[in-house]
Amino acid sequence: QVELVESGGGSVQAGGSLGLSCEASKYVGPSTSYSMAWFRQAPGKEREGVASIDREHKTMYAPSVKGRFTITKDDAKDTLYLQMTSLKPEDTAMYYCAAVQSPVAILDPTWFSYWGQGTQVTVSS
């Protein structure tokens, strides 16, 4: 059972920056067989994919965050990151880290088997 623990959320004013981290452990099989992603869910809205990275570090972004958010992964530390810049109030949500055994990056939450507990990001105008 893969365990994912997010950290780094908080409150920031519009235009500011925040960085999220997700430490992974207890992989089933080699860690390099996993693709990982960040999702977010605002109150009353469906969970949406934000950014994904595959085992070759190829990335995929939602159009709403492309150019503002950067997803990276440190394989040696089994840690996933999301650097968020030029934040907007509409970025306010609970952010979740997720993992799936897949060779490609995916932004569909229904594919993901493992989820973290989430970390809150609040952007004020």
C-alpha positions as a Markdown table, in Angstrom:
| # | Residue | x | y | z |
|---|---|---|---|---|
| 1 | Gln | 0.0 | 0.0 | 0.0 |
| 2 | Val | 1.6 | 3.2 | -1.2 |
| 3 | Glu | 1.6 | 6.0 | 1.4 |
| 4 | Leu | 1.6 | 9.6 | 0.3 |
| 5 | Val | 2.0 | 12.6 | 2.7 |
| 6 | Glu | 1.6 | 16.1 | 1.4 |
| 7 | Ser | 3.0 | 19.3 | 3.0 |
| 8 | Gly | 3.5 | 22.9 | 2.2 |
| 9 | Gly | 0.0 | 24.3 | 1.8 |
| 10 | Gly | -1.0 | 27.6 | 3.3 |
| 11 | Ser | -2.5 | 31.0 | 2.6 |
| 12 | Val | -1.1 | 33.5 | 0.2 |
| 13 | Gln | -2.2 | 36.7 | -1.6 |
| 14 | Ala | -3.1 | 36.7 | -5.3 |
| 15 | Gly | 0.1 | 36.9 | -7.3 |
| 16 | Gly | 2.1 | 35.0 | -4.7 |
| 17 | Ser | 3.8 | 31.7 | -4.8 |
| 18 | Leu | 3.7 | 28.4 | -2.8 |
| 19 | Gly | 5.4 | 25.1 | -3.0 |
| 20 | Leu | 3.9 | 21.7 | -2.2 |
| 21 | Ser | 5.7 | 18.5 | -1.4 |
| 22 | Cys | 4.5 | 14.9 | -1.3 |
| 23 | Glu | 6.7 | 12.2 | 0.3 |
| 24 | Ala | 6.0 | 8.7 | -1.0 |
| 25 | Ser | 6.7 | 5.4 | 0.7 |
| 26 | Lys | 5.8 | 1.7 | 0.8 |
| 27 | Tyr | 5.7 | 1.4 | -3.0 |
| 28 | Val | 4.3 | -1.9 | -4.3 |
| 29 | Gly | 6.9 | -2.8 | -6.9 |
| 30 | Pro | 9.6 | -0.4 | -8.2 |
| 31 | Ser | 9.0 | 3.2 | -7.6 |
| 32 | Thr | 10.0 | 4.0 | -11.1 |
| 33 | Ser | 6.9 | 2.1 | -12.4 |
| 34 | Tyr | 4.7 | 4.9 | -11.0 |
| 35 | Ser | 3.3 | 8.1 | -12.5 |
| 36 | Met | 2.4 | 10.7 | -10.0 |
| 37 | Ala | 0.1 | 13.7 | -10.1 |
| 38 | Trp | -1.4 | 16.6 | -8.2 |
| 39 | Phe | -5.1 | 17.1 | -8.1 |
| 40 | Arg | -7.3 | 19.7 | -6.4 |
| 41 | Gln | -10.8 | 20.0 | -5.2 |
| 42 | Ala | -12.6 | 23.2 | -4.2 |
| 43 | Pro | -15.8 | 23.1 | -2.1 |
| 44 | Gly | -18.8 | 22.0 | -4.2 |
| 45 | Lys | -16.6 | 21.1 | -7.2 |
| 46 | Glu | -15.3 | 17.9 | -8.7 |
| 47 | Arg | -11.7 | 16.9 | -8.2 |
| 48 | Glu | -9.6 | 18.1 | -11.1 |
| 49 | Gly | -6.2 | 17.2 | -12.4 |
| 50 | Val | -3.6 | 19.9 | -12.0 |
| 51 | Ala | -0.3 | 18.4 | -13.2 |
| 52 | Ser | 1.2 | 14.9 | -13.8 |
| 53 | Ile | 4.6 | 13.4 | -14.3 |
| 54 | Asp | 5.6 | 10.0 | -15.6 |
| 55 | Arg | 8.6 | 7.8 | -14.8 |
| 56 | Glu | 10.6 | 9.5 | -17.5 |
| 57 | His | 9.7 | 12.9 | -16.0 |
| 58 | Lys | 7.5 | 13.9 | -18.9 |
| 59 | Thr | 4.9 | 16.3 | -17.6 |
| 60 | Met | 1.3 | 17.2 | -18.3 |
| 61 | Tyr | -0.6 | 20.2 | -17.1 |
| 62 | Ala | -4.2 | 21.4 | -16.9 |
| 63 | Pro | -4.7 | 24.4 | -19.2 |
| 64 | Ser | -5.7 | 26.6 | -16.2 |
| 65 | Val | -2.2 | 26.2 | -14.6 |
| 66 | Lys | 0.1 | 25.8 | -17.5 |
| 67 | Gly | 2.9 | 28.3 | -17.4 |
| 68 | Arg | 2.2 | 29.0 | -13.7 |
| 69 | Phe | 2.7 | 25.7 | -12.0 |
| 70 | Thr | 5.7 | 23.3 | -12.3 |
| 71 | Ile | 5.6 | 19.6 | -11.3 |
| 72 | Thr | 8.9 | 17.9 | -10.5 |
| 73 | Lys | 10.0 | 14.7 | -8.9 |
| 74 | Asp | 13.1 | 13.7 | -6.9 |
| 75 | Asp | 13.4 | 9.9 | -7.4 |
| 76 | Ala | 16.2 | 9.6 | -4.9 |
| 77 | Lys | 14.0 | 11.1 | -2.2 |
| 78 | Asp | 10.8 | 9.6 | -3.4 |
| 79 | Thr | 9.3 | 13.1 | -3.3 |
| 80 | Leu | 6.9 | 14.9 | -5.6 |
| 81 | Tyr | 6.8 | 18.7 | -5.8 |
| 82 | Leu | 4.5 | 21.3 | -7.1 |
| 83 | Gln | 5.8 | 24.9 | -7.4 |
| 84 | Met | 2.9 | 27.3 | -7.9 |
| 85 | Thr | 3.4 | 30.9 | -9.0 |
| 86 | Ser | 1.2 | 33.8 | -10.0 |
| 87 | Leu | -1.5 | 32.3 | -7.8 |
| 88 | Lys | -5.1 | 33.3 | -8.3 |
| 89 | Pro | -8.1 | 33.1 | -6.0 |
| 90 | Glu | -9.6 | 30.4 | -8.2 |
| 91 | Asp | -6.6 | 28.2 | -7.3 |
| 92 | Thr | -8.0 | 27.9 | -3.8 |
| 93 | Ala | -8.6 | 24.3 | -3.1 |
| 94 | Met | -7.5 | 21.2 | -1.2 |
| 95 | Tyr | -4.5 | 19.8 | -3.1 |
| 96 | Tyr | -3.9 | 16.1 | -3.3 |
| 97 | Cys | -1.0 | 14.0 | -4.3 |
| 98 | Ala | -1.7 | 10.7 | -6.1 |
| 99 | Ala | 0.1 | 7.8 | -7.6 |
| 100 | Val | -0.6 | 5.1 | -10.1 |
| 101 | Gln | 1.4 | 2.3 | -11.8 |
| 102 | Ser | 1.5 | 3.7 | -15.3 |
| 103 | Pro | 4.1 | 4.4 | -17.9 |
| 104 | Val | 2.5 | 7.7 | -18.9 |
| 105 | Ala | 1.4 | 10.9 | -17.2 |
| 106 | Ile | -2.4 | 11.0 | -16.5 |
| 107 | Leu | -4.7 | 13.7 | -15.3 |
| 108 | Asp | -7.9 | 11.6 | -14.9 |
| 109 | Pro | -8.4 | 11.0 | -11.1 |
| 110 | Thr | -10.3 | 7.7 | -11.8 |
| 111 | Trp | -7.1 | 6.0 | -12.8 |
| 112 | Phe | -5.3 | 6.7 | -9.6 |
| 113 | Ser | -5.0 | 4.0 | -6.9 |
| 114 | Tyr | -3.2 | 5.9 | -4.1 |
| 115 | Trp | -4.0 | 9.3 | -2.6 |
| 116 | Gly | -2.6 | 11.5 | 0.1 |
| 117 | Gln | -4.7 | 13.2 | 2.8 |
| 118 | Gly | -4.5 | 16.6 | 1.1 |
| 119 | Thr | -3.1 | 20.0 | 2.0 |
| 120 | Gln | -5.1 | 23.3 | 1.8 |
| 121 | Val | -4.1 | 26.1 | -0.4 |
| 122 | Thr | -6.0 | 29.4 | 0.0 |
| 123 | Val | -5.4 | 32.4 | -2.2 |
| 124 | Ser | -6.9 | 35.7 | -1.2 |
| 125 | Ser | -7.6 | 38.6 | -3.5 |
